[in-house]
PDB file of C-alpha atoms in Angstrom:
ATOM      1  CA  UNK A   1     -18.985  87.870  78.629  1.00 71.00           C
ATOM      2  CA  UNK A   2     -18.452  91.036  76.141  1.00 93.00           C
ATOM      3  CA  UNK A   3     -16.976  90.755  72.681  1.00 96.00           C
ATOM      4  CA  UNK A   4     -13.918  93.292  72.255  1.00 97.00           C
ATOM      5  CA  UNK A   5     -14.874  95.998  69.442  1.00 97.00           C
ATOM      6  CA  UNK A   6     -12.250  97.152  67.529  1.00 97.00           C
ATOM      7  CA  UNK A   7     -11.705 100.702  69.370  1.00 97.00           C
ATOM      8  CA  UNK A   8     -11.010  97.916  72.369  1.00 97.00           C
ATOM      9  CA  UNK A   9      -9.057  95.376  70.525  1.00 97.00           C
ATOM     10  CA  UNK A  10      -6.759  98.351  69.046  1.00 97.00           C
ATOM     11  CA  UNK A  11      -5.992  99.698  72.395  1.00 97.00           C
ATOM     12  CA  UNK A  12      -5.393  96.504  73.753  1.00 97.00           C
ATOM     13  CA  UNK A  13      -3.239  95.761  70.808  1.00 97.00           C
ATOM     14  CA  UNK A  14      -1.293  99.200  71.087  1.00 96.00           C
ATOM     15  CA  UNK A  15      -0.792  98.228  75.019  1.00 97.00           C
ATOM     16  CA  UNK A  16       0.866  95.069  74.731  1.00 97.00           C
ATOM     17  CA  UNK A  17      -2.072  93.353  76.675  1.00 97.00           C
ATOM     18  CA  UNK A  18      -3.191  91.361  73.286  1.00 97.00           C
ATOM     19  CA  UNK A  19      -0.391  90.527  71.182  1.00 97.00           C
ATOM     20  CA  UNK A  20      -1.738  89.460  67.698  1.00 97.00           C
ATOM     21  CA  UNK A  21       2.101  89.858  65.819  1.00 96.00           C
ATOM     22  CA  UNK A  22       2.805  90.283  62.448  1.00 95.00           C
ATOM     23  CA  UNK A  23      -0.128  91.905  61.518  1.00 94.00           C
ATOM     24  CA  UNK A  24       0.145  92.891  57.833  1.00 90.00           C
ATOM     25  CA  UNK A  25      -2.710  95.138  56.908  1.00 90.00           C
ATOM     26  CA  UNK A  26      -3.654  96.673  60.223  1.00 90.00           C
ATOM     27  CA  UNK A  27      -6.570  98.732  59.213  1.00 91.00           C
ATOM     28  CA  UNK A  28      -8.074  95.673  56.470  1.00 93.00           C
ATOM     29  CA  UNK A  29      -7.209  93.494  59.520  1.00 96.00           C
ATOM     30  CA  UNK A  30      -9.113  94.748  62.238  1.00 97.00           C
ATOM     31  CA  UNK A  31     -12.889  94.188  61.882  1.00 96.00           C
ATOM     32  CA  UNK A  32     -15.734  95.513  64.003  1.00 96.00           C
ATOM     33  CA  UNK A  33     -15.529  92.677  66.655  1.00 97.00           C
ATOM     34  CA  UNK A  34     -12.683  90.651  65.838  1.00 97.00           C
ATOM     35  CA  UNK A  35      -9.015  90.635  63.738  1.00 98.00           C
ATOM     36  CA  UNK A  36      -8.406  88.514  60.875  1.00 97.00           C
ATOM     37  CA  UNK A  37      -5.481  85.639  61.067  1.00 96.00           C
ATOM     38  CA  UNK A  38      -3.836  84.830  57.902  1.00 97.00           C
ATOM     39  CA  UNK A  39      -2.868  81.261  57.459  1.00 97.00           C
ATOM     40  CA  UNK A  40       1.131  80.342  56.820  1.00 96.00           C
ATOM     41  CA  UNK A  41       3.197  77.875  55.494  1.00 96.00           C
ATOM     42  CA  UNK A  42       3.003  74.478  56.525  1.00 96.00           C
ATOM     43  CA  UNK A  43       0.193  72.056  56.871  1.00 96.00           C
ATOM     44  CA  UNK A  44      -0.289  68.364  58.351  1.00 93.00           C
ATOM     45  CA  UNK A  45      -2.826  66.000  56.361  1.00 92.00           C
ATOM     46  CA  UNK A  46      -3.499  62.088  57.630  1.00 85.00           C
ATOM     47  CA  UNK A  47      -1.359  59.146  55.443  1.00 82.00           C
ATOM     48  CA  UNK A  48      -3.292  56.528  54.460  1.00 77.00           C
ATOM     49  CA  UNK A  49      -2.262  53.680  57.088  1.00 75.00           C
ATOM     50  CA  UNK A  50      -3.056  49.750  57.640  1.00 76.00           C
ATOM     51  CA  UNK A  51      -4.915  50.364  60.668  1.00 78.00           C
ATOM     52  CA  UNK A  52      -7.965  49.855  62.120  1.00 80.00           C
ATOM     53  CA  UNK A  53      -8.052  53.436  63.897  1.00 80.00           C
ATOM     54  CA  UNK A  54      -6.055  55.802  65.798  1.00 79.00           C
ATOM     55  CA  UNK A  55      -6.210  54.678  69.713  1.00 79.00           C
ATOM     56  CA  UNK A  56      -5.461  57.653  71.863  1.00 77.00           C
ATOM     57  CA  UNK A  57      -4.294  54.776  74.491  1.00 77.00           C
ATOM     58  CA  UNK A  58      -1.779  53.463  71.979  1.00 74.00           C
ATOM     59  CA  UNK A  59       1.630  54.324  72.835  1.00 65.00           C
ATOM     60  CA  UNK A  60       2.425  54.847  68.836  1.00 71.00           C
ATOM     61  CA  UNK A  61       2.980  58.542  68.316  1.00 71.00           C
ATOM     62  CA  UNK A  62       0.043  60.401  66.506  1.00 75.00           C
ATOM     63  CA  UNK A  63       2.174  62.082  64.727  1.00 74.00           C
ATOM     64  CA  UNK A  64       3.598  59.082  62.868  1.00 78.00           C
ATOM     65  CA  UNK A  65       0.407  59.187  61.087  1.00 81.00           C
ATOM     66  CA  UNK A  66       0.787  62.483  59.154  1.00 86.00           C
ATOM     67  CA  UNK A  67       2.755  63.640  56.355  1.00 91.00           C
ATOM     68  CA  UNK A  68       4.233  67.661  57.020  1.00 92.00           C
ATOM     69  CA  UNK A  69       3.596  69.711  53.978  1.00 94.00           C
ATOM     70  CA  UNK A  70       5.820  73.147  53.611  1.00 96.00           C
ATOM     71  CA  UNK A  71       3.808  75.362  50.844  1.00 96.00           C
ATOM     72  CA  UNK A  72       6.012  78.463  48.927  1.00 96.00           C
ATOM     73  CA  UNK A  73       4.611  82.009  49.738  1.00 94.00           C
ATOM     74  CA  UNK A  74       3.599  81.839  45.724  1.00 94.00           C
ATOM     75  CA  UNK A  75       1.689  78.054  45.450  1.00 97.00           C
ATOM     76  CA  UNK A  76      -0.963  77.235  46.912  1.00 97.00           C
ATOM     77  CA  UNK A  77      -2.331  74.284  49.235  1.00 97.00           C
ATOM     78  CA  UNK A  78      -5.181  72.226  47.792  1.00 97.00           C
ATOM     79  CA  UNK A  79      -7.630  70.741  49.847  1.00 96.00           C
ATOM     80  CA  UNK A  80     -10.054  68.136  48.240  1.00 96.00           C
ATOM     81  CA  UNK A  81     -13.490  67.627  49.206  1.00 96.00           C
ATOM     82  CA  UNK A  82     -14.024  65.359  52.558  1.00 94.00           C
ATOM     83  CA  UNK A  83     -10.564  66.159  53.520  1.00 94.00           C
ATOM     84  CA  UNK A  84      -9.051  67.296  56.395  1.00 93.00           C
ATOM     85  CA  UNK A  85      -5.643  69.178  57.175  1.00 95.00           C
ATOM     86  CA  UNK A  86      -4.067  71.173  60.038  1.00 94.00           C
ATOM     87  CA  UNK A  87      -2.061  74.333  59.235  1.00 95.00           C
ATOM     88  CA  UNK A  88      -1.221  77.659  61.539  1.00 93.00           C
ATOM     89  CA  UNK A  89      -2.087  81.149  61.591  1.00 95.00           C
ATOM     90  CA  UNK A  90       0.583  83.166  60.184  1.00 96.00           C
ATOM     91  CA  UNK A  91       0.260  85.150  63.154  1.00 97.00           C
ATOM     92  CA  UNK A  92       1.110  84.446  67.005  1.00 96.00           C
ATOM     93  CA  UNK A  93      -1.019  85.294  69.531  1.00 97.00           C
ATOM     94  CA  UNK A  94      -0.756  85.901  73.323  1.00 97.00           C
ATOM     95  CA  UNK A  95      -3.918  86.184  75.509  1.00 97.00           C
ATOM     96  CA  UNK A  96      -3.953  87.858  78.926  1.00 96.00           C
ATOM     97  CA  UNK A  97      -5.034  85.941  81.621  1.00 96.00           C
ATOM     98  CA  UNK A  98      -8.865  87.962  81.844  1.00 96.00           C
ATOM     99  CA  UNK A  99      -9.737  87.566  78.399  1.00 97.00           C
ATOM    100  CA  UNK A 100     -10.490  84.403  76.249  1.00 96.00           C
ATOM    101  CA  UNK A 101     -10.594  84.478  72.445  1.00 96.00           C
ATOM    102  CA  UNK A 102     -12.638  82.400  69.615  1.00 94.00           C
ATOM    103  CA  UNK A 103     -11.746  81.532  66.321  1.00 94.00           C
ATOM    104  CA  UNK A 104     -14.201  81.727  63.630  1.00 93.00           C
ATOM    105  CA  UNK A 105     -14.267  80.703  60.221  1.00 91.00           C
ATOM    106  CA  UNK A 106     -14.596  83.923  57.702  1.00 93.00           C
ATOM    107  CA  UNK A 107     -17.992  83.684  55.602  1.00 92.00           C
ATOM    108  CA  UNK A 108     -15.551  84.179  52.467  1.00 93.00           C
ATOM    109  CA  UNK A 109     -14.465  80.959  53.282  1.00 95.00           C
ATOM    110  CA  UNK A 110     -17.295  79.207  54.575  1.00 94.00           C
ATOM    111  CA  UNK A 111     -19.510  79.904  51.323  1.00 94.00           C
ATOM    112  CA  UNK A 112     -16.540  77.929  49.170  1.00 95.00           C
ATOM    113  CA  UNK A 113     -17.029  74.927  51.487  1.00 95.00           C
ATOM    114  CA  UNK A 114     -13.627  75.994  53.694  1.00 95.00           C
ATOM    115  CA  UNK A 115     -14.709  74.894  57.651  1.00 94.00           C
ATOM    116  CA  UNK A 116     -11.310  76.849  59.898  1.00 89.00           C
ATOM    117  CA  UNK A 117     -11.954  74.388  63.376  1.00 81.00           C
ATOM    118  CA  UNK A 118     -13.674  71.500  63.617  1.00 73.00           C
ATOM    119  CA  UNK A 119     -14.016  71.600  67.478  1.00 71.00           C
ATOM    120  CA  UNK A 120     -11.482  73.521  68.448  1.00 69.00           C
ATOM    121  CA  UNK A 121     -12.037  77.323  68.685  1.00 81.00           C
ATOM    122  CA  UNK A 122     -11.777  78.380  71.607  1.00 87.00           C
ATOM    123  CA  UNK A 123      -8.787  79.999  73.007  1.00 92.00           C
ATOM    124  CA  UNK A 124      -8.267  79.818  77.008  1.00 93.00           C
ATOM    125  CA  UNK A 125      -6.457  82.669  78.614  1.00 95.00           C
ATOM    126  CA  UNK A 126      -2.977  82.519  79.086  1.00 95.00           C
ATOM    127  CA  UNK A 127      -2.567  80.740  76.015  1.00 94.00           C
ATOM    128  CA  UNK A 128       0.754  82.092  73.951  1.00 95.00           C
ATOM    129  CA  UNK A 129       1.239  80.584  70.508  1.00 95.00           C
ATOM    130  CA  UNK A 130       0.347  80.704  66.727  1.00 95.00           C
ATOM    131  CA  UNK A 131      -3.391  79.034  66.442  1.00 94.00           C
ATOM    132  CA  UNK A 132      -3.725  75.336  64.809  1.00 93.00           C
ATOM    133  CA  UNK A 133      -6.560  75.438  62.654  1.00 95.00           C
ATOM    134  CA  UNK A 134      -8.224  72.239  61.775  1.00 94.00           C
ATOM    135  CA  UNK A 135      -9.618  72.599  58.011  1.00 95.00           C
ATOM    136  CA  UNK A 136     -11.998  70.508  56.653  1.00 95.00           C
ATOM    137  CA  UNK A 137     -13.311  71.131  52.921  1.00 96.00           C
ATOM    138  CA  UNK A 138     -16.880  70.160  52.932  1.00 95.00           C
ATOM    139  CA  UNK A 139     -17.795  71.611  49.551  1.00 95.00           C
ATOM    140  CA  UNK A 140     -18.061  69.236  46.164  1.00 96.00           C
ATOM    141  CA  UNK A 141     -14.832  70.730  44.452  1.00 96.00           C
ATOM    142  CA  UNK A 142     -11.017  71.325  45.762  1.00 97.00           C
ATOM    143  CA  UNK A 143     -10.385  74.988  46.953  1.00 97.00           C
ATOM    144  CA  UNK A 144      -6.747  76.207  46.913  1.00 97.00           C
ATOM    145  CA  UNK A 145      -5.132  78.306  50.018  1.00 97.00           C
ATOM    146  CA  UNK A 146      -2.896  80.570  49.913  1.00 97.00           C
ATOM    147  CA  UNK A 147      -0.083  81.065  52.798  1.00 97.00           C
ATOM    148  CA  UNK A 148      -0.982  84.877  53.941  1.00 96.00           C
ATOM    149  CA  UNK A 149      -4.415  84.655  53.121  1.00 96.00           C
ATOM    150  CA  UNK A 150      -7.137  85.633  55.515  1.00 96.00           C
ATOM    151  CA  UNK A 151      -8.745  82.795  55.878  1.00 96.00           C
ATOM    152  CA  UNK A 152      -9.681  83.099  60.045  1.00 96.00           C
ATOM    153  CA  UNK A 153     -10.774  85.593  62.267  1.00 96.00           C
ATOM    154  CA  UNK A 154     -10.636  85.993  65.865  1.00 96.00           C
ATOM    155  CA  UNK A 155     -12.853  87.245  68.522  1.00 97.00           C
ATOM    156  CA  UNK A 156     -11.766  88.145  72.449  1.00 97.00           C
ATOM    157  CA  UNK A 157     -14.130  88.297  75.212  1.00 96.00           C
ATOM    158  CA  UNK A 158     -13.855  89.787  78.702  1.00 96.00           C
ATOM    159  CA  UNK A 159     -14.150  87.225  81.904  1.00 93.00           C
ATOM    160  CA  UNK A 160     -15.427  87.875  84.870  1.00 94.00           C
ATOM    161  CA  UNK A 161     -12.178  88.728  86.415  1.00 94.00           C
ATOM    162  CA  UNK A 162      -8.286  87.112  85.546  1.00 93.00           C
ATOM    163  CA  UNK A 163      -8.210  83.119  85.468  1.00 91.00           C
ATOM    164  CA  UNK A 164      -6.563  81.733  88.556  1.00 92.00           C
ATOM    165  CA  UNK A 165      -4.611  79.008  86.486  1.00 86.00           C
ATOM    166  CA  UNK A 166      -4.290  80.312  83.281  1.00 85.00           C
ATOM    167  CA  UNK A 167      -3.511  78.077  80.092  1.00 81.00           C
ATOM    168  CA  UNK A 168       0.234  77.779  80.689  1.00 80.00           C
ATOM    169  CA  UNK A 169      -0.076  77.920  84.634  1.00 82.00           C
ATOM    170  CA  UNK A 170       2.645  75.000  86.034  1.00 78.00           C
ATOM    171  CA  UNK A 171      -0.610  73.310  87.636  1.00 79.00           C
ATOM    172  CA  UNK A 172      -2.201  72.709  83.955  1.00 76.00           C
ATOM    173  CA  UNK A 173      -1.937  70.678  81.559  1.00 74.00           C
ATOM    174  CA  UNK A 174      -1.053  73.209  78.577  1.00 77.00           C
ATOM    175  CA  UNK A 175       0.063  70.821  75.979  1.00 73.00           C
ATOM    176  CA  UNK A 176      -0.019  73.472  73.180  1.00 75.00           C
ATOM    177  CA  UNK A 177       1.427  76.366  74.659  1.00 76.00           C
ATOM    178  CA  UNK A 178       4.187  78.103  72.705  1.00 74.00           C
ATOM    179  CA  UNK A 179       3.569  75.625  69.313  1.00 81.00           C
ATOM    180  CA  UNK A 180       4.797  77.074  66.060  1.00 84.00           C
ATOM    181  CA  UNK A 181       3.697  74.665  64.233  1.00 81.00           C
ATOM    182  CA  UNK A 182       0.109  72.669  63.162  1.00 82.00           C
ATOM    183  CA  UNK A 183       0.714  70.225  66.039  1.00 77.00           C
ATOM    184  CA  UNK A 184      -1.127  66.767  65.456  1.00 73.00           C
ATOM    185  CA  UNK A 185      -3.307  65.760  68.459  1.00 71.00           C
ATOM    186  CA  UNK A 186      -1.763  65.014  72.089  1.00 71.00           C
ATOM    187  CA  UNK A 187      -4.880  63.007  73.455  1.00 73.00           C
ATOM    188  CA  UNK A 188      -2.699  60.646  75.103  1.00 72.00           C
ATOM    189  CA  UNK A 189      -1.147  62.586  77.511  1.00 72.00           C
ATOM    190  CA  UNK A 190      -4.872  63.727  78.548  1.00 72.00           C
ATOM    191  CA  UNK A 191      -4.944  62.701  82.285  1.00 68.00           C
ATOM    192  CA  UNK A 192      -7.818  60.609  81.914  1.00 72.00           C
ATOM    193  CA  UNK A 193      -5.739  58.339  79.537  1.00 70.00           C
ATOM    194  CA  UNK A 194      -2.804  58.000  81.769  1.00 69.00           C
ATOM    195  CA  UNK A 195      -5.225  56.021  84.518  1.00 63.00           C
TER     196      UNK A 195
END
């Protein structure tokens, strides 16, 4: 694979072929090898619940288990230490079906403790959405965010030619395609769970 540099990722931006939209600041946006994603308004953290765990079998809805958090452009979102949170970038993203695309924390953020995805950073083509990033604050003190704060970049890569089912394809299982929100986990529609 080959990383986009940003002569590439501006033409493909000025095409229509990557769609990275609103971006704010293009010029402070666009790194060497990758854009910068701002982070927006609302956020997911876990409840505390009388559980034992959550059981991606269990027919309970995932979601039950989080509270939804709407943060003002001017306050800020506090994450404490050991905690987790899912929020969105400010920005939607479509990727054509011959590239794929990485998230990747910014080393601003990573020296204050601020992890962007746990697991989740990669980006299949096709996909068409805003980005849930999965935060975990793994520093010793709280760290406040900021809704349009660059807190995220991401990187696109070239594939050896154009998926044949693309994330989104009516053959796939796309179960985050077109979210607008931080979506809480869907591991129980995961075929494998349905046996």
């Amino acid at each position: 694979m080959t990383i986009l540099s940003d002569k590439s990722i501006k033409e493909h931006l000025k095409s229509g072929k990557i769609i990275v939209d609103p971006i704010k600041d293009f010029d402070n946006q666009i790194q060497p090898s990758s854009v910068d994603m701002r982070i927006g308004n609302e956020f997911k953290t876990f409840r505390t619940v009388q559980k034992p765990c959550i059981d991606p079998k269990d027919e309970s809805d995932i979601d039950s288990y989080m509270e939804n958090i709407y943060i003002k452009d001017d306050e800020s979102f506090i994450i404490h230490p050991n905690e987790f949170a899912l929020a969105t970038t400010y920005e939607t993203v479509k990727i054509p079906d011959d590239l794929v695309a990485r998230v990747e924390g910014r080393s601003s953020m990573g020296r204050l403790g601020i992890t962007m995805h746990v697991t989740a950073g990669f980006i299949d083509p096709g996909f068409h959405g805003k980005i849930t990033l999965e935060i975990s604050n793994i520093g010793k003190m709280p760290v406040a965010l900021y809704p349009g704060q660059r807190v995220c970049q991401i990187v696109f890569e070239t594939m050896t030619s154009p998926a044949e089912r693309p994330y989104g394809h009516p053959d796939r299982d796309s179960k985050y395609m077109g979210q607008k929100h931080p979506e809480s986990s869907r591991v129980k529609l995961d075929y494998d769970l349905q046996k």
